[in-house]
Coordinates of C-alpha atoms in Angstrom, one line a residue:
Chain W
M1 CA 126.6 63.6 -61.1
G2 CA 126.8 62.8 -57.5
T3 CA 124.1 62.7 -54.8
Y4 CA 121.7 65.2 -56.6
D5 CA 119.6 64.8 -59.7
Y6 CA 118.9 68.3 -61.1
P7 CA 115.3 68.9 -61.9
R8 CA 114.6 70.2 -65.5
Y9 CA 111.8 72.7 -65.6
A10 CA 109.9 73.0 -68.9
A11 CA 110.0 76.2 -70.9
R12 CA 106.7 77.4 -72.1
P13 CA 106.0 78.1 -75.8
L14 CA 106.9 81.5 -77.0
A15 CA 103.4 82.1 -78.4
E16 CA 102.0 81.6 -74.9
L17 CA 104.6 83.9 -73.3
K18 CA 103.8 86.6 -75.9
A19 CA 100.1 86.2 -75.4
R20 CA 100.5 86.6 -71.6
S21 CA 102.7 89.6 -71.9
T22 CA 100.3 91.8 -73.8
S23 CA 99.1 93.2 -70.4
T24 CA 101.3 94.9 -68.0
A25 CA 102.5 92.8 -65.1
D26 CA 102.5 94.4 -61.7
V27 CA 105.9 93.0 -60.8
A28 CA 108.5 91.2 -62.9
I29 CA 111.2 89.5 -60.9
V30 CA 114.5 88.9 -62.9
G31 CA 116.1 85.8 -61.5
G32 CA 114.4 82.7 -60.1
G33 CA 117.1 81.7 -57.6
M34 CA 116.8 81.5 -53.8
V35 CA 116.1 85.3 -53.4
G36 CA 113.9 85.8 -56.5
L37 CA 111.7 82.8 -55.7
T38 CA 111.3 83.8 -52.1
M39 CA 110.3 87.3 -53.3
A40 CA 107.7 85.9 -55.6
L41 CA 106.2 83.7 -52.8
E42 CA 106.2 86.5 -50.3
L43 CA 104.4 88.9 -52.7
A44 CA 101.9 86.1 -53.6
R45 CA 101.1 85.8 -49.9
R46 CA 100.3 89.5 -50.0
G47 CA 98.0 89.0 -53.0
V48 CA 100.5 90.4 -55.5
G49 CA 101.0 88.6 -58.8
T50 CA 104.5 88.3 -60.3
V51 CA 106.2 87.1 -63.4
V52 CA 109.5 85.4 -62.6
L53 CA 112.1 85.2 -65.5
D54 CA 115.0 82.8 -65.1
E55 CA 117.6 82.2 -67.7
D56 CA 118.1 78.6 -66.7
D57 CA 115.8 75.6 -66.5
T58 CA 117.0 74.2 -63.2
V59 CA 118.2 75.1 -59.7
S60 CA 121.5 76.3 -58.3
H61 CA 124.5 74.6 -59.9
G62 CA 126.4 73.3 -56.9
S63 CA 125.5 73.5 -53.2
R64 CA 126.6 77.2 -52.9
A65 CA 124.9 78.9 -50.0
I66 CA 124.4 76.1 -47.6
C67 CA 123.9 77.9 -44.2
Q68 CA 120.3 78.9 -43.8
A69 CA 119.9 81.2 -40.8
Q70 CA 117.2 81.4 -38.1
R71 CA 115.7 84.6 -39.6
T72 CA 115.6 83.0 -43.1
L73 CA 113.7 80.0 -41.6
E74 CA 111.2 82.4 -40.0
V75 CA 110.6 84.1 -43.4
W76 CA 110.1 80.7 -45.1
D77 CA 107.8 79.6 -42.2
R78 CA 105.4 82.4 -43.3
L79 CA 105.4 80.8 -46.7
G80 CA 104.8 77.4 -45.1
L81 CA 108.1 76.2 -46.3
A82 CA 110.3 76.1 -43.1
E83 CA 109.0 72.5 -42.2
P84 CA 110.3 70.8 -45.4
M85 CA 113.5 72.8 -45.2
M86 CA 114.0 71.7 -41.6
A87 CA 113.1 68.1 -42.4
R88 CA 115.8 67.9 -45.0
G89 CA 118.4 70.1 -43.5
V90 CA 121.1 69.5 -40.9
T91 CA 120.4 71.5 -37.7
W92 CA 123.4 73.1 -36.0
N93 CA 124.0 75.7 -33.3
E94 CA 127.7 75.3 -32.4
G95 CA 131.0 76.3 -33.9
R96 CA 134.4 75.1 -33.0
V97 CA 137.6 77.0 -33.7
Y98 CA 141.1 75.5 -34.1
H99 CA 144.5 77.1 -34.3
R100 CA 147.4 75.1 -35.7
D101 CA 147.1 71.6 -34.1
R102 CA 144.8 72.4 -31.2
E103 CA 141.2 73.3 -30.5
L104 CA 140.8 76.8 -29.1
Y105 CA 137.2 76.9 -28.1
S106 CA 133.6 76.3 -29.1
F107 CA 130.6 78.6 -29.2
N108 CA 126.9 78.3 -29.3
L109 CA 125.0 80.6 -31.7
R110 CA 121.5 80.0 -30.5
K111 CA 120.7 83.0 -28.3
D112 CA 117.5 81.6 -26.9
S113 CA 117.0 77.8 -26.7
R114 CA 113.2 78.4 -26.5
A115 CA 113.1 79.9 -30.0
R116 CA 111.3 77.8 -32.6
F117 CA 114.2 77.5 -35.1
P118 CA 117.9 76.7 -34.5
A119 CA 120.6 79.2 -35.3
F120 CA 121.2 77.5 -38.6
I121 CA 120.4 74.6 -40.8
N122 CA 122.7 73.5 -43.5
L123 CA 120.8 72.8 -46.7
Q124 CA 122.3 72.9 -50.2
Q125 CA 121.1 75.8 -52.3
Y126 CA 119.7 73.4 -54.9
H127 CA 117.4 71.8 -52.3
V128 CA 116.3 75.2 -51.1
E129 CA 115.5 76.4 -54.7
A130 CA 113.8 73.1 -55.6
T131 CA 111.5 73.5 -52.6
L132 CA 110.8 77.1 -53.5
A133 CA 110.3 76.4 -57.2
E134 CA 107.8 73.6 -56.4
A135 CA 105.8 76.0 -54.2
A136 CA 106.0 78.7 -56.9
H137 CA 104.7 76.3 -59.5
R138 CA 101.7 75.5 -57.2
E139 CA 100.9 79.2 -56.7
P140 CA 98.5 80.7 -59.2
L141 CA 99.8 84.3 -58.6
I142 CA 103.2 83.3 -59.8
D143 CA 104.0 83.1 -63.5
L144 CA 107.4 81.3 -63.5
R145 CA 109.2 81.3 -66.8
W146 CA 112.2 79.1 -67.2
R147 CA 114.8 79.7 -70.0
N148 CA 113.7 83.3 -70.2
R149 CA 116.8 85.4 -70.3
V150 CA 116.4 89.1 -69.8
T151 CA 118.7 90.9 -72.1
A152 CA 117.5 94.5 -71.9
I153 CA 115.5 96.9 -69.8
D154 CA 113.9 100.2 -70.9
V155 CA 113.2 102.5 -68.0
A156 CA 112.4 105.6 -70.1
G157 CA 108.6 105.3 -69.9
E158 CA 105.8 103.6 -68.0
P159 CA 105.5 100.7 -67.9
L160 CA 109.0 99.5 -67.7
R161 CA 109.9 97.2 -70.6
L162 CA 112.1 94.1 -70.4
G163 CA 113.6 92.5 -73.5
V164 CA 113.5 88.7 -73.0
E165 CA 115.2 85.9 -75.0
T166 CA 113.9 82.4 -75.1
P167 CA 115.1 79.3 -77.1
E168 CA 112.4 80.1 -79.6
G169 CA 113.1 83.8 -79.9
G170 CA 112.5 87.0 -78.1
Y171 CA 109.6 89.0 -76.8
E172 CA 109.0 92.2 -74.8
M173 CA 107.4 92.2 -71.4
P174 CA 105.9 95.3 -69.8
A175 CA 105.9 95.6 -66.0
R176 CA 105.1 98.3 -63.4
Y177 CA 107.9 97.3 -61.2
V178 CA 111.0 95.2 -61.8
I179 CA 112.9 93.5 -59.0
A180 CA 116.4 92.6 -59.9
A181 CA 117.2 89.3 -58.2
D182 CA 119.7 88.3 -60.9
G183 CA 122.7 87.8 -58.7
A184 CA 126.3 89.0 -58.6
R185 CA 126.6 89.4 -62.3
S186 CA 123.2 91.1 -62.6
T187 CA 122.2 92.0 -66.1
I188 CA 119.8 94.6 -64.9
R189 CA 122.6 96.3 -63.0
R190 CA 124.8 96.4 -66.1
Q191 CA 122.0 97.6 -68.3
L192 CA 121.4 100.5 -66.0
G193 CA 125.1 101.2 -65.9
L194 CA 125.2 101.0 -62.1
Q195 CA 128.5 100.5 -60.3
F196 CA 129.4 98.6 -57.1
R197 CA 131.5 100.3 -54.5
G198 CA 133.7 98.4 -52.2
K199 CA 136.6 96.0 -51.9
V200 CA 137.8 93.1 -53.9
F201 CA 140.0 90.7 -52.0
E202 CA 143.1 89.2 -53.5
D203 CA 142.6 85.6 -52.4
H204 CA 141.3 82.4 -53.7
F205 CA 139.2 79.8 -51.9
L206 CA 138.5 76.2 -53.0
I207 CA 135.2 74.6 -52.2
A208 CA 135.2 70.8 -52.2
D209 CA 131.9 69.1 -51.5
I210 CA 132.7 65.5 -50.7
V211 CA 130.5 62.5 -50.0
M212 CA 131.7 60.3 -47.1
D213 CA 130.6 58.6 -43.9
A214 CA 132.3 60.6 -41.3
P215 CA 132.2 60.7 -37.5
F216 CA 132.2 64.5 -37.2
P217 CA 129.3 66.1 -35.4
A218 CA 126.9 68.7 -37.0
E219 CA 128.8 71.8 -36.2
R220 CA 130.9 74.4 -37.9
R221 CA 134.6 73.8 -37.6
F222 CA 137.1 76.5 -38.5
W223 CA 140.9 76.1 -38.6
F224 CA 143.5 78.9 -38.5
D225 CA 146.9 77.9 -39.9
P226 CA 146.2 74.2 -39.6
P227 CA 149.0 71.6 -40.0
F228 CA 147.3 70.3 -43.2
A229 CA 147.5 73.7 -44.8
P230 CA 150.1 75.8 -43.1
G231 CA 149.5 79.6 -43.3
Q232 CA 146.0 79.2 -44.6
S233 CA 142.5 78.6 -43.2
A234 CA 140.0 75.9 -43.7
L235 CA 136.2 75.3 -42.9
L236 CA 134.1 72.2 -42.5
H237 CA 130.3 71.9 -42.6
M238 CA 127.9 68.9 -42.6
Q239 CA 125.3 68.9 -45.3
P240 CA 122.4 66.5 -45.9
D241 CA 122.9 63.4 -48.1
R242 CA 126.3 62.5 -46.5
V243 CA 127.8 65.5 -48.2
W244 CA 130.4 67.6 -46.4
R245 CA 131.5 71.1 -47.4
L246 CA 135.3 71.7 -47.2
D247 CA 136.5 75.2 -47.8
F248 CA 140.2 75.8 -48.3
Q249 CA 142.0 79.1 -48.5
L250 CA 144.5 78.9 -51.4
G251 CA 146.1 82.4 -51.5
W252 CA 146.4 84.8 -54.5
N253 CA 149.1 83.5 -56.7
I254 CA 147.8 80.0 -57.7
D255 CA 147.5 77.9 -60.8
R256 CA 143.7 77.7 -61.0
D257 CA 143.6 74.8 -63.4
R258 CA 146.1 72.8 -61.5
E259 CA 144.2 73.3 -58.1
L260 CA 141.0 72.2 -59.8
E261 CA 142.4 68.9 -60.9
P262 CA 140.6 66.1 -59.1
E263 CA 143.8 64.5 -57.9
A264 CA 145.1 67.8 -56.5
V265 CA 141.9 68.3 -54.6
R266 CA 141.8 64.7 -53.4
S267 CA 145.4 65.1 -52.1
R268 CA 144.3 68.3 -50.3
V269 CA 141.3 66.5 -48.7
R270 CA 143.5 63.5 -47.6
R271 CA 145.9 65.9 -45.9
M272 CA 143.0 67.3 -43.9
L273 CA 141.0 64.2 -43.1
G274 CA 143.7 61.5 -43.1
E275 CA 144.6 58.8 -45.6
D276 CA 142.2 56.3 -44.3
I277 CA 138.9 58.1 -44.9
A278 CA 137.1 57.1 -48.1
F279 CA 135.3 59.9 -50.0
E280 CA 134.1 60.9 -53.4
L281 CA 134.3 64.4 -54.8
E282 CA 130.8 65.8 -55.5
W283 CA 131.5 69.4 -56.6
V284 CA 134.6 71.5 -56.7
S285 CA 134.8 75.2 -57.3
I286 CA 137.4 78.0 -56.8
Y287 CA 136.0 81.4 -55.9
T288 CA 137.2 84.9 -55.0
F289 CA 135.0 87.4 -53.4
Q290 CA 134.1 91.1 -53.0
C291 CA 132.6 93.1 -50.1
R292 CA 130.7 95.8 -52.0
R293 CA 127.3 97.2 -52.8
L294 CA 125.3 99.5 -55.0
D295 CA 124.9 103.1 -53.8
R296 CA 121.2 102.7 -53.8
F297 CA 118.9 99.7 -54.0
R298 CA 116.0 101.5 -55.5
H299 CA 116.3 103.1 -58.9
G300 CA 112.9 104.5 -59.7
R301 CA 110.7 101.4 -60.3
V302 CA 113.6 99.0 -60.4
L303 CA 114.5 97.4 -57.0
F304 CA 117.6 95.5 -56.4
V305 CA 117.7 92.5 -53.9
G306 CA 120.3 89.9 -52.8
D307 CA 123.6 89.6 -54.6
A308 CA 122.5 91.9 -57.4
A309 CA 122.5 94.7 -54.7
H310 CA 125.3 93.7 -52.4
Q311 CA 128.0 91.1 -52.1
V312 CA 129.9 89.8 -49.1
S313 CA 132.6 87.2 -48.3
P314 CA 131.1 83.8 -47.4
F315 CA 132.4 84.0 -43.8
G316 CA 129.3 84.6 -41.8
A317 CA 126.7 83.2 -44.2
R318 CA 125.5 86.7 -44.9
G319 CA 124.9 86.3 -48.7
G320 CA 121.7 84.4 -49.2
N321 CA 120.4 85.2 -45.7
S322 CA 120.7 88.9 -46.3
G323 CA 118.9 88.5 -49.6
V324 CA 116.0 86.8 -47.8
Q325 CA 115.9 89.7 -45.4
D326 CA 115.8 92.0 -48.3
V327 CA 112.6 90.2 -49.4
D328 CA 111.2 90.3 -45.9
N329 CA 111.6 94.1 -46.0
L330 CA 110.4 94.8 -49.5
G331 CA 107.4 92.5 -49.8
W332 CA 104.8 94.4 -47.6
K333 CA 106.0 97.8 -48.8
L334 CA 105.6 97.0 -52.5
A335 CA 102.2 95.4 -51.8
L336 CA 101.0 98.6 -50.1
V337 CA 102.3 100.7 -52.8
L338 CA 100.8 98.6 -55.7
D339 CA 97.3 98.9 -54.3
G340 CA 97.6 102.6 -53.7
R341 CA 97.4 102.5 -49.9
A342 CA 100.9 104.0 -49.5
P343 CA 102.9 106.4 -51.7
E344 CA 105.8 105.1 -53.8
S345 CA 108.2 107.0 -51.5
L346 CA 107.6 104.1 -49.1
L347 CA 110.1 102.1 -51.2
D348 CA 112.8 104.6 -50.2
S349 CA 112.6 103.1 -46.7
Y350 CA 113.4 99.7 -48.3
D351 CA 116.5 101.4 -49.7
A352 CA 117.4 103.1 -46.5
E353 CA 116.9 100.1 -44.3
R354 CA 118.5 97.4 -46.5
V355 CA 121.5 99.7 -47.3
H356 CA 122.0 100.0 -43.6
A357 CA 121.8 96.2 -43.3
A358 CA 124.2 95.7 -46.3
D359 CA 126.7 98.1 -44.6
E360 CA 126.5 96.0 -41.4
N361 CA 126.9 92.8 -43.4
I362 CA 129.8 94.2 -45.4
G363 CA 131.4 95.5 -42.2
H364 CA 131.2 92.1 -40.5
S365 CA 132.3 90.3 -43.6
T366 CA 135.2 92.6 -44.3
R367 CA 136.5 92.4 -40.7
A368 CA 136.3 88.6 -40.7
T369 CA 138.2 88.5 -43.9
E370 CA 140.9 90.8 -42.5
F371 CA 141.2 88.6 -39.5
I372 CA 141.3 85.3 -41.5
T373 CA 143.7 86.6 -44.1
P374 CA 145.8 89.3 -42.5
K375 CA 147.1 91.7 -45.2
T376 CA 150.5 92.7 -43.6
D377 CA 153.1 91.1 -41.4
V378 CA 152.1 93.3 -38.4
S379 CA 148.4 92.4 -38.8
R380 CA 149.3 88.8 -38.9
I381 CA 151.3 89.2 -35.7
F382 CA 148.2 90.7 -34.0
R383 CA 146.0 87.9 -35.3
D384 CA 148.3 85.2 -34.1
A385 CA 148.6 87.0 -30.7
T386 CA 144.8 86.9 -30.4
L387 CA 144.6 83.3 -31.3
E388 CA 147.4 82.4 -28.9
L389 CA 145.7 84.2 -26.0
A390 CA 142.3 82.7 -27.0
G391 CA 143.6 79.2 -26.3
R392 CA 144.3 80.0 -22.6
L393 CA 142.3 83.1 -21.7
P394 CA 138.6 83.1 -22.6
F395 CA 138.3 87.0 -22.9
A396 CA 140.4 86.8 -26.1
R397 CA 137.9 84.6 -27.8
A398 CA 135.7 87.6 -28.4
F399 CA 138.4 89.1 -30.6
V400 CA 138.7 85.9 -32.7
N401 CA 136.8 86.4 -35.9
S402 CA 136.2 83.4 -38.2
G403 CA 133.1 85.0 -39.5
R404 CA 130.3 86.7 -37.5
L405 CA 127.4 84.5 -38.4
S406 CA 124.3 86.0 -39.8
T407 CA 121.6 87.2 -37.5
A408 CA 118.5 89.4 -38.3
T409 CA 119.6 93.0 -38.8
V410 CA 118.2 95.4 -36.2
L411 CA 116.9 98.3 -38.4
P412 CA 117.7 101.9 -37.3
A413 CA 115.1 102.9 -34.7
D414 CA 115.1 106.5 -36.0
G415 CA 115.1 105.5 -39.6
P416 CA 112.1 106.0 -42.0
G417 CA 110.5 102.6 -41.2
N418 CA 110.3 103.1 -37.4
V419 CA 109.0 105.5 -34.9
G420 CA 111.0 104.7 -31.8
G421 CA 109.0 105.6 -28.8
S422 CA 110.0 105.0 -25.3
T423 CA 113.5 103.6 -24.5
V424 CA 113.6 100.3 -22.6
R425 CA 116.9 99.2 -21.3
S426 CA 116.4 95.5 -22.0
G427 CA 114.2 93.3 -24.1
V428 CA 113.5 93.7 -27.8
P429 CA 114.6 97.0 -29.3
V430 CA 112.8 99.0 -31.9
G431 CA 114.0 97.7 -35.3
A432 CA 114.5 94.1 -34.3
P433 CA 112.2 91.2 -35.4
C434 CA 110.0 89.8 -32.7
P435 CA 111.6 86.7 -31.1
N436 CA 109.9 83.5 -32.1
L437 CA 109.3 82.3 -28.5
P438 CA 106.7 79.8 -27.4
A439 CA 103.2 81.4 -27.5
I440 CA 99.8 79.8 -27.3
S441 CA 97.9 79.5 -30.6
C442 CA 94.4 80.9 -31.2
D443 CA 93.0 77.4 -30.6
G444 CA 94.9 77.0 -27.3
A445 CA 97.5 74.6 -28.7
P446 CA 101.2 75.2 -28.1
G447 CA 102.7 77.5 -30.8
H448 CA 105.1 80.3 -31.4
L449 CA 104.8 84.1 -31.4
L450 CA 105.5 84.7 -35.1
G451 CA 102.7 82.2 -35.8
R452 CA 100.4 84.6 -33.9
L453 CA 101.8 87.6 -35.9
D454 CA 101.8 85.6 -39.2
G455 CA 103.5 88.5 -41.0
A456 CA 100.3 89.5 -42.9
G457 CA 99.8 93.0 -41.5
F458 CA 100.5 95.4 -38.7
V459 CA 99.9 94.1 -35.2
C460 CA 99.7 96.1 -32.0
L461 CA 101.0 94.0 -29.1
L462 CA 99.3 95.2 -25.9
F463 CA 100.8 93.7 -22.8
V464 CA 98.3 93.5 -19.9
N465 CA 97.9 91.9 -16.5
G466 CA 94.2 91.0 -16.6
R467 CA 91.8 91.9 -19.3
T468 CA 89.5 93.8 -17.0
T469 CA 92.0 96.6 -17.1
L470 CA 90.8 97.4 -20.7
S471 CA 88.1 99.9 -21.1
A472 CA 85.2 100.0 -23.6
D473 CA 87.0 103.0 -25.2
D474 CA 90.0 100.8 -25.6
R475 CA 87.9 98.0 -27.3
R476 CA 86.3 100.6 -29.7
A477 CA 89.8 101.8 -30.6
F478 CA 91.0 98.3 -31.3
A479 CA 88.0 97.9 -33.7
A480 CA 88.7 101.3 -35.4
L481 CA 92.4 100.4 -35.9
A482 CA 91.4 97.0 -37.3
G483 CA 88.9 98.6 -39.7
A484 CA 91.3 101.3 -41.1
D485 CA 92.5 101.1 -44.7
I486 CA 95.8 99.8 -43.5
P487 CA 94.5 97.6 -40.6
V488 CA 96.3 97.2 -37.3
R489 CA 95.2 94.2 -35.4
T490 CA 95.6 94.4 -31.6
L491 CA 96.8 91.3 -29.9
I492 CA 96.3 91.4 -26.2
V493 CA 99.2 89.6 -24.4
D494 CA 97.8 88.8 -20.9
R495 CA 100.2 88.0 -18.1
A496 CA 97.2 86.8 -16.1
G497 CA 96.5 84.0 -18.6
G498 CA 92.9 83.5 -19.7
T499 CA 91.5 81.9 -22.7
A500 CA 93.3 82.1 -26.1
D501 CA 91.5 83.3 -29.2
A502 CA 92.3 85.5 -32.3
D503 CA 92.6 88.7 -30.2
H504 CA 94.0 87.2 -26.9
L505 CA 97.4 85.6 -26.2
P506 CA 97.6 84.2 -22.7
D507 CA 101.1 84.7 -21.3
P508 CA 101.0 83.0 -17.9
G509 CA 104.2 83.8 -16.1
G510 CA 105.0 86.6 -18.4
L511 CA 107.4 84.8 -20.6
L512 CA 106.7 87.0 -23.5
A513 CA 106.3 90.3 -21.6
D514 CA 109.7 89.6 -19.9
A515 CA 111.4 88.8 -23.2
F516 CA 110.1 92.0 -24.7
G517 CA 110.9 94.0 -21.6
A518 CA 107.3 95.2 -21.5
E519 CA 105.7 96.6 -18.4
D520 CA 102.0 96.1 -17.8
G521 CA 100.0 98.3 -20.2
A522 CA 102.9 98.8 -22.6
C523 CA 102.2 98.7 -26.3
W524 CA 104.3 97.6 -29.2
L525 CA 103.7 98.2 -32.8
V526 CA 104.9 95.4 -35.1
R527 CA 105.3 95.8 -38.9
P528 CA 104.1 93.2 -41.4
D529 CA 107.7 91.9 -41.6
Q530 CA 107.5 91.1 -37.9
H531 CA 109.9 93.9 -36.9
V532 CA 109.2 96.2 -33.9
A533 CA 108.4 99.6 -35.3
A534 CA 107.5 101.5 -32.1
R535 CA 106.9 101.0 -28.4
W536 CA 105.1 103.0 -25.8
P537 CA 104.5 102.7 -22.1
A538 CA 100.7 102.9 -22.7
F539 CA 98.2 102.3 -25.4
D540 CA 97.2 105.5 -27.3
P541 CA 95.3 104.8 -30.5
A542 CA 96.1 108.3 -31.9
R543 CA 99.8 107.5 -31.5
V544 CA 99.4 104.2 -33.2
A545 CA 97.6 105.7 -36.1
S546 CA 100.1 108.5 -36.6
A547 CA 103.0 106.0 -36.2
L548 CA 101.4 103.9 -38.9
D549 CA 101.2 106.9 -41.2
R550 CA 104.8 107.7 -40.7
I551 CA 106.0 104.2 -41.2
C552 CA 104.0 103.9 -44.4
G553 CA 105.2 107.2 -45.7
R554 CA 101.7 108.9 -45.5
S555 CA 101.2 112.3 -44.1
G556 CA 98.4 113.4 -41.8
A557 CA 97.4 111.2 -38.8
V558 CA 93.9 109.9 -38.5
N559 CA 92.4 109.4 -35.1
P560 CA 90.7 106.1 -35.1
R561 CA 88.5 107.1 -32.2
G562 CA 87.0 109.8 -34.4
A563 CA 87.4 113.5 -34.1
Chain C
M1 CA 127.7 101.7 -27.2
I2 CA 128.3 102.5 -23.6
M3 CA 129.1 106.2 -23.0
S4 CA 132.4 106.9 -21.6
S5 CA 132.2 107.8 -17.9
S6 CA 135.8 108.9 -17.8
A7 CA 138.6 110.1 -20.2
L8 CA 142.0 108.6 -20.9
I9 CA 144.2 109.4 -17.9
L10 CA 147.1 111.5 -19.1
D11 CA 148.5 112.6 -15.8
A12 CA 151.1 110.2 -14.3
N13 CA 149.1 107.5 -12.6
L14 CA 151.4 104.8 -11.4
D15 CA 152.9 105.3 -7.9
D16 CA 156.2 103.8 -9.0
P17 CA 156.6 104.3 -12.8
D18 CA 160.2 103.1 -12.8
R19 CA 159.1 99.7 -11.5
F20 CA 156.7 99.1 -14.3
Y21 CA 159.0 100.4 -17.0
A22 CA 161.8 98.2 -15.8
A23 CA 159.4 95.2 -15.8
L24 CA 158.3 96.0 -19.3
V25 CA 161.8 96.2 -20.7
E26 CA 162.9 93.2 -18.8
S27 CA 159.9 91.1 -20.2
C28 CA 161.0 91.5 -23.8
R29 CA 164.8 92.3 -23.5
D30 CA 165.9 89.0 -24.9
L31 CA 163.3 88.7 -27.6
P32 CA 164.0 89.1 -31.3
P33 CA 162.0 92.0 -32.8
E34 CA 159.2 89.8 -34.2
E35 CA 158.6 88.0 -30.8
A36 CA 158.8 91.3 -29.0
L37 CA 156.1 92.6 -31.3
A38 CA 153.9 89.5 -30.5
F39 CA 154.5 90.2 -26.9
S40 CA 153.4 93.8 -27.3
A41 CA 150.3 92.6 -29.2
R42 CA 149.3 90.2 -26.4
L43 CA 149.9 92.9 -23.9
I44 CA 147.8 95.4 -25.8
L45 CA 144.9 93.0 -26.1
L46 CA 145.0 92.2 -22.4
L47 CA 145.0 95.8 -21.4
A48 CA 142.4 96.8 -23.9
N49 CA 140.0 94.2 -22.5
H50 CA 140.7 95.6 -19.1
V51 CA 140.0 99.1 -20.1
G52 CA 136.7 98.0 -21.7
D53 CA 135.8 101.5 -23.0
H54 CA 135.8 102.3 -26.7
A55 CA 136.1 106.0 -26.2
I56 CA 139.2 105.7 -24.0
L57 CA 140.8 103.2 -26.4
A58 CA 140.1 105.4 -29.4
E59 CA 141.8 108.3 -27.6
A60 CA 144.8 106.0 -26.8
L61 CA 145.0 104.9 -30.4
R62 CA 144.9 108.4 -31.6
L63 CA 147.6 109.6 -29.3
A64 CA 149.8 106.6 -30.0
A65 CA 149.5 107.1 -33.8
A66 CA 150.0 110.9 -33.6
G67 CA 153.6 111.1 -32.6
E68 CA 154.4 114.8 -32.1
P69 CA 151.2 116.7 -31.6
A70 CA 150.3 119.2 -34.5
A71 CA 151.4 122.8 -33.8

C-alpha cells in the first residue's frame, strides 16, 4: 500500500518468553506505540530495564499523529533520536487561517527563533514508531516483545501479574510496576474497571492522506466554512514522502460507509484542490473524538500514560505530544523509586502534575472544538462574528480558535514537584521546561542549553558575573551536592564569559541569564526532566538540599555543608 | 491573570446616555433579528477587548445573565 512499507517485527518463541519471565521485571510497559516506546527508551537511559508488550508486529497503521511538537523533539533529543526525526520530517512554524473564500491571517508558533527545534515537524506516526522501535531493538535494557497481547492483570499481590497471549499460547509475566501505554482502548484500564470522565463530541471527521506534487508551502492551513465544504471545516498539512494530510469535518448524521468509498473521498478532495491536481489516496479514515481522562493516572503500581490516561480532540496536536510529556515526567521519578532513593509516594506527583496537564490539554481541545463546531445557532453567530472581525481587525484574531497548538505544560509552581521560591516578573517561570537556547558545549563548541542539562539528573544553574565571586565555601557546597545520594550538579552560567568545561557555561552578553530573568547570583534548580523546580535570588546549599528532598518526596533536609 | 485594579462601573458613566442609546438602536434598527444578533456579537467582542480585564468582564457576564437580582 502506498508510500510506506510496514516493517514486520519477529515474535520470539513462547519458550524463550516463558524462560525470561520466571524472574520479576522491574517495569512492564503495555503497548509499544509512540508513547510506550519513548517510555522504554527514557527508562533505559536512566538504567531501568523494561519489558515492552505489544499486541501487533508492526508500527502505527496509518499516519495518525503527524505533528511532533518542540517539547517532544527535546525529549527525543535526550534519547539521541531528534536528529533522525528532524532529517525525515517536514519542519513548520506557521499556520494560516481561512474563512469562506478568503485568507484571514497567518501566525508563527515559534516563540523564540534561537531555539534549537522548530515549533513542529510533521512526521507520520509510523515513521516515528519505526525510529523508536529500531532504537529499542538496539537497547539491551529493553526486552521488546511483538505479538504479545496482554489480556489480564492481577493487582492483588506483589509482584503484579500480567496474562499475556502470543500466537503460540499464553504465559504469565510478573512485574513490580506496570505502565499502561495501551492507547484509547486500553485493556489495562478496562481490566481495572476504570472509567473516563469527560465529553464525547457528536461529530465525524474524515482523514484523507493523499500523495501528490503540490505547490503548497510547509504550513498548517485551516478553513472555516470553506466554499468546497460549506458549513464545515477543513485542515491541510504537509507530510514527508509527498504525502498530504487533509482533514474534513463531516457532521454527525452521515453514512459512514458511503463517505469512505474511494470515489466519494476523491470527489471531496477535488472540490478542495481543484479538478486539475493529480493525486492518489494513501489512507482514509473516519474518526470521532472525546475530551476526557481518568480520575487518576496512578493506581497503586499501575501507571497510565498517553491515550490510555487521557484523550483530546486532534485540534492542537495534543494527543501524542502530551503522551511524550507524560513520559518526560514519569521516567526520572520511577527510576528514583525503583532504586530506593525516593519513596513510592513520589509517583503521586506524576499523577498530580500530569492530571493538571491533561486538564489544560482537555480545556484547550474542548474550547477549540466548540469554536470549530458551534453547538447552537447563537454560538455559531458569535463564532462567525469573530471570524468576520478577524479579517479586518487584528485584535479579533486572538479569539479565533482553530486549535491551540501543543506547547510544554508549565507545571503548577506550588504543586508537589516544585518548590517555587522567589517570584520573578519575566523569564522562565517555575514549572516550565528550560528553553533550549544556544549555549556553549563543554568542549567550547556551539551547542544548546538542554544539551548541557542532558536530562540525566538535577542541575543547579548558578548565574554569576565572574567566577571570582564564588567562595571556597561555595565550591565545597557544590561538591557536597554533587556527592549526595541524589546528586545535584552545579552549572555555573557566567555572564563574564570565561572557558567552558563540564561545570562552567560561559554566557557572554548574558543571553541565557536574560532569557531566564536571572540576576547575578541567582540560583535555579532544574529537575531531571529539564523543568525548573525552584529559583532563589542567591545560592544557599541548605535550601537546595531541602528543596530536593521535597521534590523527591523525602522528608528531612540534609545540609550538604555538614552540620 | 492580571488582578483587577478596578470594578465594573455601575454608576451612570456616559455624559450623554441618550446619545449612545439612540446610536445603538439606530445601528441595528433595520436589521433582521439574526443580523442584529451578529451586530451585537461584534460589538461585544470589540468592547470586551477594550475592557481587557477578566474580572470586570466576568462581573458583566454575571449581571447580564442574572436578570432580576435574587431577593
